[in-house]
Amino acid sequence: MNDRSGDRSGDGTPPSPSRRGQGKLEAHVLSVLKGAAEPVPVAWVQERLGGDLAYTTVITILTRLHGKGAVERERAGRSFVWTAVSDEAGLAALRMRKVLDAEADRQAVLASFVTALSKNDELLLRELLAADPESTDLSDEDR
């Protein structure tokens, strides 16, 4: 029997060990952008990522991050320059919010999420909620 666990190509060859998931690439691009003192072009980002990613791949990642609201772009000639407006934690929070927004019963999802937290994470969440009174203000939009 041929074990193909991890085989994405279908030809029996294992995936490249340097292949990173989309979430990891986005987080890496975002951390590079956070280090920029001003809006930067794609080539600047690509260079700081180590050069193993194609220019078009970096553009794709930046465009996806822009769609998620994690980066901003502005015209600079015929292309764009990019600025991070979120960090890795903010990106994770955006993903969590997207999952929550896709569900009809927000209360059930949140209750299930909270009951699955470790005691330490539950305490941390309680502290965060207590520290920001506006976060517990339920508007009609959040229900």
mmCIF file of C-alpha atoms in Angstrom:
data_model
loop_
_atom_site.group_PDB
_atom_site.id
_atom_site.type_symbol
_atom_site.label_atom_id
_atom_site.label_comp_id
_atom_site.label_asym_id
_atom_site.label_seq_id
_atom_site.Cartn_x
_atom_site.Cartn_y
_atom_site.Cartn_z
ATOM 1 C CA MET A 1 0.000 0.000 0.000
ATOM 2 C CA ASN A 2 1.340 3.417 -0.932
ATOM 3 C CA ASP A 3 1.198 5.957 1.929
ATOM 4 C CA ARG A 4 0.549 9.383 0.477
ATOM 5 C CA SER A 5 -0.051 11.310 3.681
ATOM 6 C CA GLY A 6 1.108 14.826 3.054
ATOM 7 C CA ASP A 7 1.202 14.268 -0.732
ATOM 8 C CA ARG A 8 -0.419 17.328 -2.288
ATOM 9 C CA SER A 9 0.787 16.808 -5.824
ATOM 10 C CA GLY A 10 -0.870 13.433 -6.341
ATOM 11 C CA ASP A 11 2.312 12.010 -7.877
ATOM 12 C CA GLY A 12 3.675 10.451 -4.692
ATOM 13 C CA THR A 13 6.240 13.155 -3.990
ATOM 14 C CA PRO A 14 6.077 14.726 -0.539
ATOM 15 C CA PRO A 15 5.464 18.473 -0.304
ATOM 16 C CA SER A 16 8.479 20.736 -0.168
ATOM 17 C CA PRO A 17 9.656 21.207 3.432
ATOM 18 C CA SER A 18 9.939 24.945 2.759
ATOM 19 C CA ARG A 19 6.266 25.228 1.750
ATOM 20 C CA ARG A 20 4.404 27.380 4.261
ATOM 21 C CA GLY A 21 0.686 27.633 4.774
ATOM 22 C CA GLN A 22 -1.201 30.748 3.699
ATOM 23 C CA GLY A 23 -1.718 31.873 7.293
ATOM 24 C CA LYS A 24 1.990 31.629 8.065
ATOM 25 C CA LEU A 25 2.908 33.511 4.905
ATOM 26 C CA GLU A 26 0.411 36.249 5.701
ATOM 27 C CA ALA A 27 1.763 36.556 9.238
ATOM 28 C CA HIS A 28 5.337 36.706 7.944
ATOM 29 C CA VAL A 29 4.489 39.375 5.346
ATOM 30 C CA LEU A 30 2.623 41.363 7.977
ATOM 31 C CA SER A 31 5.548 41.235 10.400
ATOM 32 C CA VAL A 32 7.912 42.424 7.643
ATOM 33 C CA LEU A 33 5.562 45.295 6.797
ATOM 34 C CA LYS A 34 5.303 46.277 10.471
ATOM 35 C CA GLY A 35 9.064 46.869 10.397
ATOM 36 C CA ALA A 36 8.803 49.465 7.641
ATOM 37 C CA ALA A 37 9.122 53.104 8.660
ATOM 38 C CA GLU A 38 6.968 54.230 5.715
ATOM 39 C CA PRO A 39 4.778 52.716 2.996
ATOM 40 C CA VAL A 40 6.883 50.302 0.927
ATOM 41 C CA PRO A 41 6.703 48.669 -2.513
ATOM 42 C CA VAL A 42 6.269 44.926 -3.109
ATOM 43 C CA ALA A 43 9.958 44.512 -4.004
ATOM 44 C CA TRP A 44 10.968 45.841 -0.562
ATOM 45 C CA VAL A 45 8.714 43.284 1.130
ATOM 46 C CA GLN A 46 9.906 40.473 -1.157
ATOM 47 C CA GLU A 47 13.556 41.246 -0.420
ATOM 48 C CA ARG A 48 13.017 41.094 3.349
ATOM 49 C CA LEU A 49 11.111 37.823 3.112
ATOM 50 C CA GLY A 50 14.307 36.109 2.048
ATOM 51 C CA GLY A 51 13.851 36.064 -1.718
ATOM 52 C CA ASP A 52 12.407 32.548 -2.021
ATOM 53 C CA LEU A 53 8.927 33.855 -2.888
ATOM 54 C CA ALA A 54 7.991 35.042 -6.346
ATOM 55 C CA TYR A 55 7.071 38.691 -6.781
ATOM 56 C CA THR A 56 3.553 37.682 -7.861
ATOM 57 C CA THR A 57 3.153 35.546 -4.730
ATOM 58 C CA VAL A 58 4.013 38.530 -2.532
ATOM 59 C CA ILE A 59 1.495 40.684 -4.445
ATOM 60 C CA THR A 60 -1.160 37.999 -3.952
ATOM 61 C CA ILE A 61 -0.495 37.821 -0.208
ATOM 62 C CA LEU A 62 -0.585 41.618 0.129
ATOM 63 C CA THR A 63 -3.830 41.771 -1.855
ATOM 64 C CA ARG A 64 -5.415 39.137 0.401
ATOM 65 C CA LEU A 65 -4.260 41.039 3.482
ATOM 66 C CA HIS A 66 -5.721 44.216 1.987
ATOM 67 C CA GLY A 67 -9.045 42.437 1.497
ATOM 68 C CA LYS A 68 -8.986 41.438 5.168
ATOM 69 C CA GLY A 69 -8.274 45.005 6.266
ATOM 70 C CA ALA A 70 -4.840 44.135 7.664
ATOM 71 C CA VAL A 71 -2.876 46.367 5.253
ATOM 72 C CA GLU A 72 -3.497 49.575 3.361
ATOM 73 C CA ARG A 73 -2.188 50.485 -0.053
ATOM 74 C CA GLU A 74 -1.794 53.728 -1.917
ATOM 75 C CA ARG A 75 -0.895 54.487 -5.504
ATOM 76 C CA ALA A 76 2.731 55.255 -6.243
ATOM 77 C CA GLY A 77 3.082 55.683 -9.990
ATOM 78 C CA ARG A 78 1.792 52.580 -11.736
ATOM 79 C CA SER A 79 1.944 50.355 -8.652
ATOM 80 C CA PHE A 80 1.190 50.514 -4.931
ATOM 81 C CA VAL A 81 3.055 51.030 -1.703
ATOM 82 C CA TRP A 82 1.867 49.066 1.307
ATOM 83 C CA THR A 83 1.456 49.753 5.035
ATOM 84 C CA ALA A 84 0.500 47.352 7.825
ATOM 85 C CA VAL A 85 -2.514 48.478 9.848
ATOM 86 C CA SER A 86 -2.727 45.301 11.918
ATOM 87 C CA ASP A 87 -0.290 42.898 13.536
ATOM 88 C CA GLU A 88 -0.265 39.095 13.751
ATOM 89 C CA ALA A 89 -2.645 39.129 16.715
ATOM 90 C CA GLY A 90 -4.972 41.432 14.812
ATOM 91 C CA LEU A 91 -4.865 39.096 11.816
ATOM 92 C CA ALA A 92 -5.802 36.145 14.020
ATOM 93 C CA ALA A 93 -8.637 38.206 15.493
ATOM 94 C CA LEU A 94 -9.870 39.013 11.974
ATOM 95 C CA ARG A 95 -9.937 35.296 11.148
ATOM 96 C CA MET A 96 -11.847 34.551 14.349
ATOM 97 C CA ARG A 97 -14.338 37.310 13.591
ATOM 98 C CA LYS A 98 -14.861 35.963 10.066
ATOM 99 C CA VAL A 99 -15.706 32.523 11.449
ATOM 100 C CA LEU A 100 -18.062 34.040 14.006
ATOM 101 C CA ASP A 101 -19.771 36.226 11.399
ATOM 102 C CA ALA A 102 -20.464 33.164 9.239
ATOM 103 C CA GLU A 103 -22.534 31.493 11.951
ATOM 104 C CA ALA A 104 -26.218 32.176 12.587
ATOM 105 C CA ASP A 105 -26.162 31.517 16.350
ATOM 106 C CA ARG A 106 -23.417 33.804 17.646
ATOM 107 C CA GLN A 107 -24.302 33.120 21.284
ATOM 108 C CA ALA A 108 -23.916 29.350 20.857
ATOM 109 C CA VAL A 109 -20.595 29.746 19.039
ATOM 110 C CA LEU A 110 -19.206 32.119 21.667
ATOM 111 C CA ALA A 111 -20.455 29.914 24.515
ATOM 112 C CA SER A 112 -18.829 26.868 22.936
ATOM 113 C CA PHE A 113 -15.604 28.791 22.373
ATOM 114 C CA VAL A 114 -15.436 30.022 25.974
ATOM 115 C CA THR A 115 -16.191 26.602 27.480
ATOM 116 C CA ALA A 116 -13.358 25.100 25.414
ATOM 117 C CA LEU A 117 -10.786 27.604 26.742
ATOM 118 C CA SER A 118 -8.186 26.574 29.278
ATOM 119 C CA LYS A 119 -8.628 28.048 32.753
ATOM 120 C CA ASN A 120 -5.731 30.441 32.128
ATOM 121 C CA ASP A 121 -7.180 31.643 28.820
ATOM 122 C CA GLU A 122 -10.618 32.038 30.398
ATOM 123 C CA LEU A 123 -9.131 34.162 33.186
ATOM 124 C CA LEU A 124 -7.222 36.241 30.646
ATOM 125 C CA LEU A 125 -10.389 36.806 28.617
ATOM 126 C CA ARG A 126 -12.274 37.862 31.760
ATOM 127 C CA GLU A 127 -9.485 40.320 32.637
ATOM 128 C CA LEU A 128 -9.503 41.775 29.122
ATOM 129 C CA LEU A 129 -13.276 42.219 29.168
ATOM 130 C CA ALA A 130 -13.191 43.809 32.611
ATOM 131 C CA ALA A 131 -10.446 46.225 31.538
ATOM 132 C CA ASP A 132 -12.452 47.571 28.565
ATOM 133 C CA PRO A 133 -16.029 48.440 29.533
ATOM 134 C CA GLU A 134 -16.885 49.323 25.904
ATOM 135 C CA SER A 135 -16.202 45.741 24.804
ATOM 136 C CA THR A 136 -19.147 44.501 26.903
ATOM 137 C CA ASP A 137 -21.551 47.114 25.515
ATOM 138 C CA LEU A 138 -23.900 45.108 23.290
ATOM 139 C CA SER A 139 -25.292 47.164 20.465
ATOM 140 C CA ASP A 140 -27.981 45.836 18.140
ATOM 141 C CA GLU A 141 -25.276 45.338 15.522
ATOM 142 C CA ASP A 142 -23.400 42.826 17.710
ATOM 143 C CA ARG A 143 -26.426 40.646 18.564
#
